[in-house]
Amino acid sequence: MSGPPTAGTRPDEVRRHNRTALLRRLHVGGPCTRAELAAELGLNRSTIKALVDGLAEAGVVVEQVSVKRTGAGRPSLLVLPQPRSLWVLAVDVGVEQTTVAAVGFGGEVLGTRGWTLPRGSGSPDDLLAKIGAAGRRLAERIGSEPVGVGVSVPGVVRRDGYVHEAPNLHWEGVPVGERLSAALNRPVLVGNDAELGALAEHTRGIATEAADMVFVSVDVGVGGGVISERAALRGSGGYVGELGHMVVRPGGRPCYCGCQGCWETEIGEDALCRALGLPEGSPREAVVGELRSLAGEEPQVALTRMREFTDWLGLGLINVVNLLGPQLVVLGDLLAALPDAVVDEAAETVRERSLVSRAVGGIRIVASPLGKEAKIIGAAELAFQQALSG
Amino acid sequence: MSGPPTAGTRPDEVRRHNRTALLRRLHVGGPCTRAELAAELGLNRSTIKALVDGLAEAGVVVEQVSVKRTGAGRPSLLVLPQPRSLWVLAVDVGVEQTTVAAVGFGGEVLGTRGWTLPRGSGSPDDLLAKIGAAGRRLAERIGSEPVGVGVSVPGVVRRDGYVHEAPNLHWEGVPVGERLSAALNRPVLVGNDAELGALAEHTRGIATEAADMVFVSVDVGVGGGVISERAALRGSGGYVGELGHMVVRPGGRPCYCGCQGCWETEIGEDALCRALGLPEGSPREAVVGELRSLAGEEPQVALTRMREFTDWLGLGLINVVNLLGPQLVVLGDLLAALPDAVVDEAAETVRERSLVSRAVGGIRIVASPLGKEAKIIGAAELAFQQALSG
């Protein structure tokens, strides 16, 4: 840590810090005994007892005799998170589809609402009103208010929920956080979709063990989320890096951002369509269908057909790996449907040609197992991060 | 923060944390009163008194009546860091020149040793032996042992001090940390030169106010250091990102790293020489001299002569800004000598064409005021970071 000194820690902050650590452990890791909590959090048993008693009184956990008995001693009590005691609203604003979900403490999905809109149709006002109404209906059904709201938007998003630009939604300057917060009367956090994909993979997906990881996804555009030393990497003003607008092919196709030959113009949805011989702007199912069928062919067939796409994927990944040095790169959303042969070939390019990959001793590049669910899981986790720190 | 829960904080960690915060405040911010320490660190006066008394007893600070008196009350005592009570050895291993400095608590330079070697001459063993001897002579002169050692190396460096590759030194696989630690019998930390440049600018240079900044420097190769939310950004295994090996010109000049058209081949020292009409591999003074003389010409002269260089500088900076979203980019070492017209033109390119710069509302791009001193200042600060946390 560099820069100005951090403020001192007062003893009265310690209890809150410990409570947050315990809540996060239960939320992410699931039920466990007090003894396990003490060992994992490095706290003594009386501290754990006081914290668990307080949470049990508030109805956030219950303690229950474990079904499995080990040995002849007194059975140990399991501490179980109570999903309905503490739940959040998670929203995934997609280019074609919007989903609203109620997610309980511990990760259980308590209910969802969703709808499809033709691309670019509908104003932000209409969509935000629909989201607000869906959220209120979920709250009525559950019978309590959410402790927070997390929203995923495919665009350039500031930490305070202001969406500077979401080109594929045709949004510009929309204060999503402020609007939804007013409609739902709850704290609302908004994140870039790829940032939240990274958070999801890191919290509940394939990247839980990776302290340093990058999530690269294609919905329509190309987005990226970075986890560094277990925390989300954000730039100034809370903006997340825009991996899709790294120029990889100077003088290439013009991009809406003002550059030419951005990674997005070379591996985004339109580039995928071109590689697959589909018209640009084909519906998502058509693209995924074609990728799935190609994945069933011989590796060489997929590689030949997607040669150029694979080369640009590999080149961009070399840059991402050389700049950020992750242990793991997760390819999400449409990229999760790529044939294995394409992913493996791009990974091989990185292994061979990235200085940093060689230094680290091989960086893994894998398709996301959460697929398109990553965004809404990430939106829920964003809301929980804040709610559990209260 | 995502991922596994952080361990709980025990009260016995609080005192150490406060002591570190106080030491860092004095080291970086210089002398101040107890009242100022209390206000800045958010601690009460009795806590500050206990800490300062402890440090005074150990000889690390002295308290002294302030020369300036304000008002008629009792003069307040200034807490002054004692440079010789706690000093570190800072080493800058450069391609042509190596410098060893003793830097005291508070930042005062207590002594230096340095020597020049022709490029690529001398083995790592010889150089490390010379550094060890120079360090021991400095310690003898000061009359005490350093509390730590920080070393800057222009290469791919792991957190534990293992230099994977330092191409311009012709080093490969040198355990610099282990060797120097054995020679000096002290803890040794080794950093990449650009990483330490970033640390220097952030701690004592132009970037003290920037929570998110990127340092881009050209010694022979192109290096980069990133500060994110006031902390150094590192990838897995502790490796720092290699901005110089971002491919900006696919199919361009071959780079030793195995790629073609890396940023390093387009804006590194050889590219600077080409732009200036000097033979590749010209001595550093010739390059700096030519840049200085060009800086004295009309802006248009510098721009015309360095057109291609400026374009590649701007393009790479667009990528760096779009990926990392810093508030400030500092151009260091040889780049610090660029004519203003070149820096301004590259900055203008970024302002116009970077999506993230437009979202953030303008990202500053400036030449480093610390110049080539940044590396050794950073090496000292790396050692102090650890020493002051003890």
mmCIF file of N, CA and C in Angstrom, chain B residues 23-85:
data_model
loop_
_atom_site.group_PDB
_atom_site.id
_atom_site.type_symbol
_atom_site.label_atom_id
_atom_site.label_comp_id
_atom_site.label_asym_id
_atom_site.label_seq_id
_atom_site.Cartn_x
_atom_site.Cartn_y
_atom_site.Cartn_z
ATOM 1 N N LEU B 23 3.737 6.053 11.484
ATOM 2 C CA LEU B 23 5.080 6.070 10.889
ATOM 3 C C LEU B 23 5.005 6.513 9.421
ATOM 4 N N ARG B 24 4.013 5.972 8.676
ATOM 5 C CA ARG B 24 3.885 6.344 7.264
ATOM 6 C C ARG B 24 3.574 7.835 7.120
ATOM 7 N N ARG B 25 2.719 8.342 7.996
ATOM 8 C CA ARG B 25 2.380 9.775 7.940
ATOM 9 C C ARG B 25 3.625 10.639 8.125
ATOM 10 N N LEU B 26 4.460 10.255 9.090
ATOM 11 C CA LEU B 26 5.679 11.031 9.347
ATOM 12 C C LEU B 26 6.683 10.866 8.206
ATOM 13 N N HIS B 27 6.795 9.659 7.699
ATOM 14 C CA HIS B 27 7.767 9.371 6.633
ATOM 15 C C HIS B 27 7.418 10.148 5.360
ATOM 16 N N VAL B 28 6.150 10.102 4.991
ATOM 17 C CA VAL B 28 5.743 10.712 3.725
ATOM 18 C C VAL B 28 5.421 12.199 3.880
ATOM 19 N N GLY B 29 4.727 12.534 4.962
ATOM 20 C CA GLY B 29 4.237 13.917 5.108
ATOM 21 C C GLY B 29 5.197 14.836 5.840
ATOM 22 N N GLY B 30 6.186 14.275 6.536
ATOM 23 C CA GLY B 30 7.150 15.100 7.262
ATOM 24 C C GLY B 30 6.664 15.493 8.645
ATOM 25 N N PRO B 31 7.481 16.328 9.337
ATOM 26 C CA PRO B 31 7.205 16.693 10.723
ATOM 27 C C PRO B 31 5.816 17.315 10.902
ATOM 28 N N CYS B 32 5.180 17.041 12.011
ATOM 29 C CA CYS B 32 3.911 17.693 12.342
ATOM 30 C C CYS B 32 3.669 17.545 13.837
ATOM 31 N N THR B 33 2.628 18.201 14.333
ATOM 32 C CA THR B 33 2.343 18.145 15.774
ATOM 33 C C THR B 33 1.494 16.926 16.105
ATOM 34 N N ARG B 34 1.441 16.603 17.412
ATOM 35 C CA ARG B 34 0.584 15.500 17.851
ATOM 36 C C ARG B 34 -0.869 15.770 17.488
ATOM 37 N N ALA B 35 -1.280 17.026 17.605
ATOM 38 C CA ALA B 35 -2.683 17.364 17.310
ATOM 39 C C ALA B 35 -2.982 17.080 15.844
ATOM 40 N N GLU B 36 -2.031 17.424 14.962
ATOM 41 C CA GLU B 36 -2.229 17.148 13.535
ATOM 42 C C GLU B 36 -2.303 15.645 13.272
ATOM 43 N N LEU B 37 -1.420 14.880 13.954
ATOM 44 C CA LEU B 37 -1.446 13.423 13.792
ATOM 45 C C LEU B 37 -2.810 12.870 14.204
ATOM 46 N N ALA B 38 -3.313 13.367 15.343
ATOM 47 C CA ALA B 38 -4.605 12.873 15.841
ATOM 48 C C ALA B 38 -5.712 13.167 14.825
ATOM 49 N N ALA B 39 -5.705 14.391 14.306
ATOM 50 C CA ALA B 39 -6.753 14.770 13.361
ATOM 51 C C ALA B 39 -6.652 13.967 12.067
ATOM 52 N N GLU B 40 -5.427 13.880 11.534
ATOM 53 C CA GLU B 40 -5.271 13.217 10.236
ATOM 54 C C GLU B 40 -5.523 11.717 10.296
ATOM 55 N N LEU B 41 -5.147 11.099 11.412
ATOM 56 C CA LEU B 41 -5.290 9.639 11.496
ATOM 57 C C LEU B 41 -6.615 9.237 12.124
ATOM 58 N N GLY B 42 -7.383 10.223 12.619
ATOM 59 C CA GLY B 42 -8.675 9.894 13.223
ATOM 60 C C GLY B 42 -8.528 9.115 14.520
ATOM 61 N N LEU B 43 -7.463 9.419 15.275
ATOM 62 C CA LEU B 43 -7.237 8.716 16.539
ATOM 63 C C LEU B 43 -7.297 9.732 17.680
ATOM 64 N N ASN B 44 -7.588 9.261 18.887
ATOM 65 C CA ASN B 44 -7.656 10.235 19.979
ATOM 66 C C ASN B 44 -6.259 10.559 20.502
ATOM 67 N N ARG B 45 -6.161 11.666 21.258
ATOM 68 C CA ARG B 45 -4.854 12.196 21.618
ATOM 69 C C ARG B 45 -4.085 11.274 22.550
ATOM 70 N N SER B 46 -4.793 10.517 23.377
ATOM 71 C CA SER B 46 -4.051 9.625 24.281
ATOM 72 C C SER B 46 -3.410 8.471 23.496
ATOM 73 N N THR B 47 -4.104 8.002 22.454
ATOM 74 C CA THR B 47 -3.501 6.964 21.605
ATOM 75 C C THR B 47 -2.251 7.504 20.918
ATOM 76 N N ILE B 48 -2.355 8.725 20.374
ATOM 77 C CA ILE B 48 -1.207 9.344 19.713
ATOM 78 C C ILE B 48 -0.054 9.525 20.701
ATOM 79 N N LYS B 49 -0.378 9.986 21.898
ATOM 80 C CA LYS B 49 0.671 10.220 22.900
ATOM 81 C C LYS B 49 1.429 8.920 23.186
ATOM 82 N N ALA B 50 0.681 7.841 23.406
ATOM 83 C CA ALA B 50 1.318 6.559 23.711
ATOM 84 C C ALA B 50 2.240 6.116 22.569
ATOM 85 N N LEU B 51 1.745 6.286 21.327
ATOM 86 C CA LEU B 51 2.548 5.872 20.177
ATOM 87 C C LEU B 51 3.807 6.725 20.043
ATOM 88 N N VAL B 52 3.639 8.050 20.125
ATOM 89 C CA VAL B 52 4.774 8.960 19.952
ATOM 90 C C VAL B 52 5.795 8.748 21.073
ATOM 91 N N ASP B 53 5.315 8.572 22.297
ATOM 92 C CA ASP B 53 6.235 8.324 23.408
ATOM 93 C C ASP B 53 7.072 7.073 23.144
ATOM 94 N N GLY B 54 6.401 6.031 22.655
ATOM 95 C CA GLY B 54 7.111 4.788 22.351
ATOM 96 C C GLY B 54 8.180 4.992 21.288
ATOM 97 N N LEU B 55 7.836 5.749 20.233
ATOM 98 C CA LEU B 55 8.790 5.989 19.147
ATOM 99 C C LEU B 55 9.941 6.882 19.608
ATOM 100 N N ALA B 56 9.632 7.853 20.483
ATOM 101 C CA ALA B 56 10.674 8.751 20.990
ATOM 102 C C ALA B 56 11.668 7.961 21.834
ATOM 103 N N GLU B 57 11.139 7.052 22.654
ATOM 104 C CA GLU B 57 11.999 6.203 23.478
ATOM 105 C C GLU B 57 12.945 5.376 22.611
ATOM 106 N N ALA B 58 12.411 4.891 21.481
ATOM 107 C CA ALA B 58 13.221 4.071 20.572
ATOM 108 C C ALA B 58 14.146 4.930 19.708
ATOM 109 N N GLY B 59 14.032 6.258 19.818
ATOM 110 C CA GLY B 59 14.906 7.142 19.050
ATOM 111 C C GLY B 59 14.481 7.353 17.610
ATOM 112 N N VAL B 60 13.290 6.897 17.261
ATOM 113 C CA VAL B 60 12.823 6.996 15.875
ATOM 114 C C VAL B 60 12.303 8.412 15.582
ATOM 115 N N VAL B 61 11.784 9.076 16.597
ATOM 116 C CA VAL B 61 11.385 10.486 16.449
ATOM 117 C C VAL B 61 11.960 11.272 17.624
ATOM 118 N N VAL B 62 12.053 12.588 17.443
ATOM 119 C CA VAL B 62 12.262 13.468 18.594
ATOM 120 C C VAL B 62 11.152 14.510 18.558
ATOM 121 N N GLU B 63 10.858 15.067 19.730
ATOM 122 C CA GLU B 63 9.881 16.150 19.762
ATOM 123 C C GLU B 63 10.632 17.436 20.049
ATOM 124 N N GLN B 64 10.222 18.480 19.377
ATOM 125 C CA GLN B 64 10.999 19.715 19.403
ATOM 126 C C GLN B 64 10.021 20.883 19.300
ATOM 127 N N VAL B 65 10.349 21.982 20.001
ATOM 128 C CA VAL B 65 9.466 23.152 19.939
ATOM 129 C C VAL B 65 9.494 23.716 18.528
ATOM 130 N N SER B 66 8.328 23.982 17.993
ATOM 131 C CA SER B 66 8.221 24.554 16.653
ATOM 132 C C SER B 66 8.806 25.957 16.648
ATOM 133 N N VAL B 67 9.521 26.306 15.607
ATOM 134 C CA VAL B 67 10.112 27.637 15.493
ATOM 135 C C VAL B 67 9.016 28.688 15.331
ATOM 136 N N LYS B 68 8.069 28.344 14.461
ATOM 137 C CA LYS B 68 6.941 29.263 14.267
ATOM 138 C C LYS B 68 5.990 29.149 15.447
ATOM 139 N N ARG B 69 5.654 30.289 16.069
ATOM 140 C CA ARG B 69 4.657 30.249 17.132
ATOM 141 C C ARG B 69 3.375 30.857 16.615
ATOM 142 N N THR B 70 2.302 30.204 16.872
ATOM 143 C CA THR B 70 1.018 30.779 16.470
ATOM 144 C C THR B 70 0.248 31.064 17.735
ATOM 145 N N GLY B 71 -0.170 32.312 17.903
ATOM 146 C CA GLY B 71 -0.951 32.688 19.081
ATOM 147 C C GLY B 71 -0.066 32.768 20.305
ATOM 148 N N ALA B 72 -0.693 33.021 21.463
ATOM 149 C CA ALA B 72 0.057 33.271 22.685
ATOM 150 C C ALA B 72 0.164 32.049 23.572
ATOM 151 N N GLY B 73 -0.493 30.927 23.170
ATOM 152 C CA GLY B 73 -0.552 29.739 24.024
ATOM 153 C C GLY B 73 0.790 29.036 24.117
ATOM 154 N N ARG B 74 0.762 27.896 24.755
ATOM 155 C CA ARG B 74 1.939 27.069 24.884
ATOM 156 C C ARG B 74 2.390 26.654 23.477
ATOM 157 N N PRO B 75 3.678 26.770 23.154
ATOM 158 C CA PRO B 75 4.100 26.369 21.810
ATOM 159 C C PRO B 75 3.883 24.866 21.642
ATOM 160 N N SER B 76 3.421 24.459 20.448
ATOM 161 C CA SER B 76 3.185 23.019 20.265
ATOM 162 C C SER B 76 4.482 22.334 19.847
ATOM 163 N N LEU B 77 4.594 21.077 20.252
ATOM 164 C CA LEU B 77 5.797 20.311 19.941
ATOM 165 C C LEU B 77 5.647 19.663 18.574
ATOM 166 N N LEU B 78 6.709 19.758 17.777
ATOM 167 C CA LEU B 78 6.723 19.073 16.490
ATOM 168 C C LEU B 78 7.313 17.680 16.668
ATOM 169 N N VAL B 79 6.691 16.702 16.022
ATOM 170 C CA VAL B 79 7.249 15.348 16.015
ATOM 171 C C VAL B 79 8.107 15.213 14.759
ATOM 172 N N LEU B 80 9.406 14.985 14.937
ATOM 173 C CA LEU B 80 10.339 14.925 13.801
ATOM 174 C C LEU B 80 10.891 13.524 13.577
ATOM 175 N N PRO B 81 10.763 12.991 12.352
ATOM 176 C CA PRO B 81 11.389 11.703 12.057
ATOM 177 C C PRO B 81 12.906 11.826 12.134
ATOM 178 N N GLN B 82 13.581 10.816 12.658
ATOM 179 C CA GLN B 82 15.048 10.793 12.754
ATOM 180 C C GLN B 82 15.617 9.904 11.651
ATOM 181 N N PRO B 83 16.155 10.509 10.603
ATOM 182 C CA PRO B 83 16.551 9.743 9.408
ATOM 183 C C PRO B 83 17.483 8.566 9.684
ATOM 184 N N ARG B 84 18.424 8.734 10.603
ATOM 185 C CA ARG B 84 19.410 7.672 10.811
ATOM 186 C C ARG B 84 18.911 6.553 11.714
ATOM 187 N N SER B 85 17.753 6.781 12.342
ATOM 188 C CA SER B 85 17.234 5.774 13.267
ATOM 189 C C SER B 85 16.674 4.575 12.513
#
